[in-house]
Amino acid sequence: AECYEEIMALRAAMPELQVTYSVLLGNERIGCREESYKLSSEVPFDALHAGLRYLPELKELDIRAAAYGMEKEQTLYAAYPDIHFICCTEIAGQQLDSLSREIHINSASDGDISELCQYANRLTSLEYIDLGDSLLSHEQYGRLMECYPQAKIKCTLEFYGVKTASDAETLNLDGIQISDTAQFDLAAAYMPKLKTVYMSDCGLSD
């Protein structure tokens, strides 16, 4: 019989003691010193969910071969936030995994944006989110920035009724009657390449 609880208790009581053991998960046996491991078979979910707590040094686990489905995988993320799980995620009909660096969606729906935010913990390597000409609300864009602080985001935004690309260098507000400057702060925060704002006849006093 396996004695994992006793082993963990021994490690806690005598941290200076070098204890070597392995944990059997279905047909897979993972050594206690492993920091990264790739499953080669479909380990029963309950066995993996219970057994990972006996592998405190494990930092990365590739579970693509197990094909648990996103609901069960999210359970693993919640239970073991210190482990980087490599698994597949489907968004807008595209198959991504934790190593994917880009996603391209030409016409992103509200549902696509919600899923991008919901599964941000699964897509930690994303560096570029290309949403084409998709028009995002300020709230949606801000949420994406929070979820993916490391990523460049390309889409269409709207300021004072003027649509513009998020990666544009200029914003033309000529002739737009502006009563307050609240959206200027958003434009500065959401348009990283913005250099020039044209504001002739905007109704603002000096």
Tab-separated table of C-alpha atoms in Angstrom, residues 26-125:
chain	number	residue	atom	x	y	z
A	26	GLY	CA	-2.703	5.548	-13.125
A	27	ASN	CA	0.042	4.089	-15.315
A	28	GLU	CA	2.402	6.981	-14.656
A	29	ARG	CA	4.949	7.099	-11.846
A	30	ILE	CA	6.354	10.539	-11.069
A	31	GLY	CA	9.435	11.017	-8.925
A	32	CYS	CA	9.185	13.370	-5.974
A	33	ARG	CA	12.035	15.552	-7.275
A	34	GLU	CA	10.505	16.142	-10.698
A	35	GLU	CA	9.902	19.812	-11.459
A	36	SER	CA	8.495	19.236	-14.953
A	37	TYR	CA	6.623	16.210	-16.299
A	38	LYS	CA	4.626	15.268	-19.386
A	39	LEU	CA	1.827	12.722	-19.109
A	40	SER	CA	2.006	10.073	-21.820
A	41	SER	CA	-1.324	8.428	-21.046
A	42	GLU	CA	-4.824	9.227	-19.822
A	43	VAL	CA	-4.366	9.237	-16.066
A	44	PRO	CA	-7.704	8.997	-14.210
A	45	PHE	CA	-8.667	12.514	-13.213
A	46	ASP	CA	-9.427	11.708	-9.579
A	47	ALA	CA	-6.047	10.007	-9.196
A	48	LEU	CA	-4.217	13.027	-10.593
A	49	HIS	CA	-6.260	15.535	-8.620
A	50	ALA	CA	-5.546	13.701	-5.371
A	51	GLY	CA	-1.966	12.691	-6.090
A	52	LEU	CA	-0.509	16.050	-7.059
A	53	ARG	CA	-0.446	17.191	-3.460
A	54	TYR	CA	2.303	14.640	-2.827
A	55	LEU	CA	4.544	16.286	-5.442
A	56	PRO	CA	5.295	19.694	-3.890
A	57	GLU	CA	8.311	20.331	-6.133
A	58	LEU	CA	6.383	19.897	-9.392
A	59	LYS	CA	6.187	23.239	-11.222
A	60	GLU	CA	4.989	22.266	-14.698
A	61	LEU	CA	2.777	19.430	-15.898
A	62	ASP	CA	1.781	18.706	-19.496
A	63	ILE	CA	-1.677	17.099	-19.349
A	64	ARG	CA	-2.585	17.265	-23.054
A	65	ALA	CA	-2.449	13.467	-23.411
A	66	ALA	CA	-5.089	13.061	-20.710
A	67	ALA	CA	-7.750	15.106	-22.564
A	68	TYR	CA	-9.751	15.907	-19.437
A	69	GLY	CA	-11.769	18.729	-20.930
A	70	MET	CA	-11.727	22.354	-19.890
A	71	GLU	CA	-14.033	22.040	-16.868
A	72	LYS	CA	-11.874	19.457	-15.119
A	73	GLU	CA	-8.700	21.250	-16.135
A	74	GLN	CA	-9.999	24.448	-14.551
A	75	THR	CA	-10.506	22.447	-11.353
A	76	LEU	CA	-6.812	21.539	-11.422
A	77	TYR	CA	-5.833	25.162	-11.939
A	78	ALA	CA	-7.888	26.181	-8.921
A	79	ALA	CA	-6.573	23.366	-6.726
A	80	TYR	CA	-2.887	23.780	-7.689
A	81	PRO	CA	-2.217	27.431	-8.589
A	82	ASP	CA	1.558	26.953	-8.243
A	83	ILE	CA	1.677	24.356	-11.040
A	84	HIS	CA	1.810	25.488	-14.660
A	85	PHE	CA	-0.469	23.099	-16.546
A	86	ILE	CA	0.070	22.700	-20.280
A	87	CYS	CA	-3.271	21.832	-21.856
A	88	CYS	CA	-5.463	22.657	-24.840
A	89	THR	CA	-7.969	25.508	-24.909
A	90	GLU	CA	-10.495	26.216	-27.664
A	91	ILE	CA	-11.453	29.840	-28.292
A	92	ALA	CA	-13.300	31.030	-31.407
A	93	GLY	CA	-12.777	27.612	-33.004
A	94	GLN	CA	-9.013	27.743	-32.484
A	95	GLN	CA	-7.016	25.188	-30.537
A	96	LEU	CA	-4.463	26.843	-28.278
A	97	ASP	CA	-2.304	25.571	-25.477
A	98	SER	CA	-0.311	27.067	-22.634
A	99	LEU	CA	2.675	27.539	-24.966
A	100	SER	CA	0.766	29.488	-27.650
A	101	ARG	CA	2.162	32.973	-28.202
A	102	GLU	CA	-0.444	34.451	-30.572
A	103	ILE	CA	-4.160	34.329	-31.288
A	104	HIS	CA	-5.900	35.868	-34.315
A	105	ILE	CA	-9.683	36.440	-34.356
A	106	ASN	CA	-10.923	38.617	-37.223
A	107	SER	CA	-14.403	39.280	-35.811
A	108	ALA	CA	-14.396	38.634	-32.092
A	109	SER	CA	-17.773	38.246	-30.414
A	110	ASP	CA	-18.560	39.255	-26.840
A	111	GLY	CA	-18.380	35.547	-26.028
A	112	ASP	CA	-14.868	35.287	-27.484
A	113	ILE	CA	-13.718	38.216	-25.333
A	114	SER	CA	-15.299	36.668	-22.255
A	115	GLU	CA	-13.570	33.349	-22.918
A	116	LEU	CA	-10.221	35.040	-23.444
A	117	CYS	CA	-10.589	36.616	-20.012
A	118	GLN	CA	-11.996	33.488	-18.381
A	119	TYR	CA	-9.152	31.273	-19.551
A	120	ALA	CA	-6.266	33.709	-19.133
A	121	ASN	CA	-4.712	31.393	-16.543
A	122	ARG	CA	-4.398	28.759	-19.284
A	123	LEU	CA	-2.798	31.065	-21.866
A	124	THR	CA	0.054	32.591	-19.917
A	125	SER	CA	2.430	32.637	-22.900
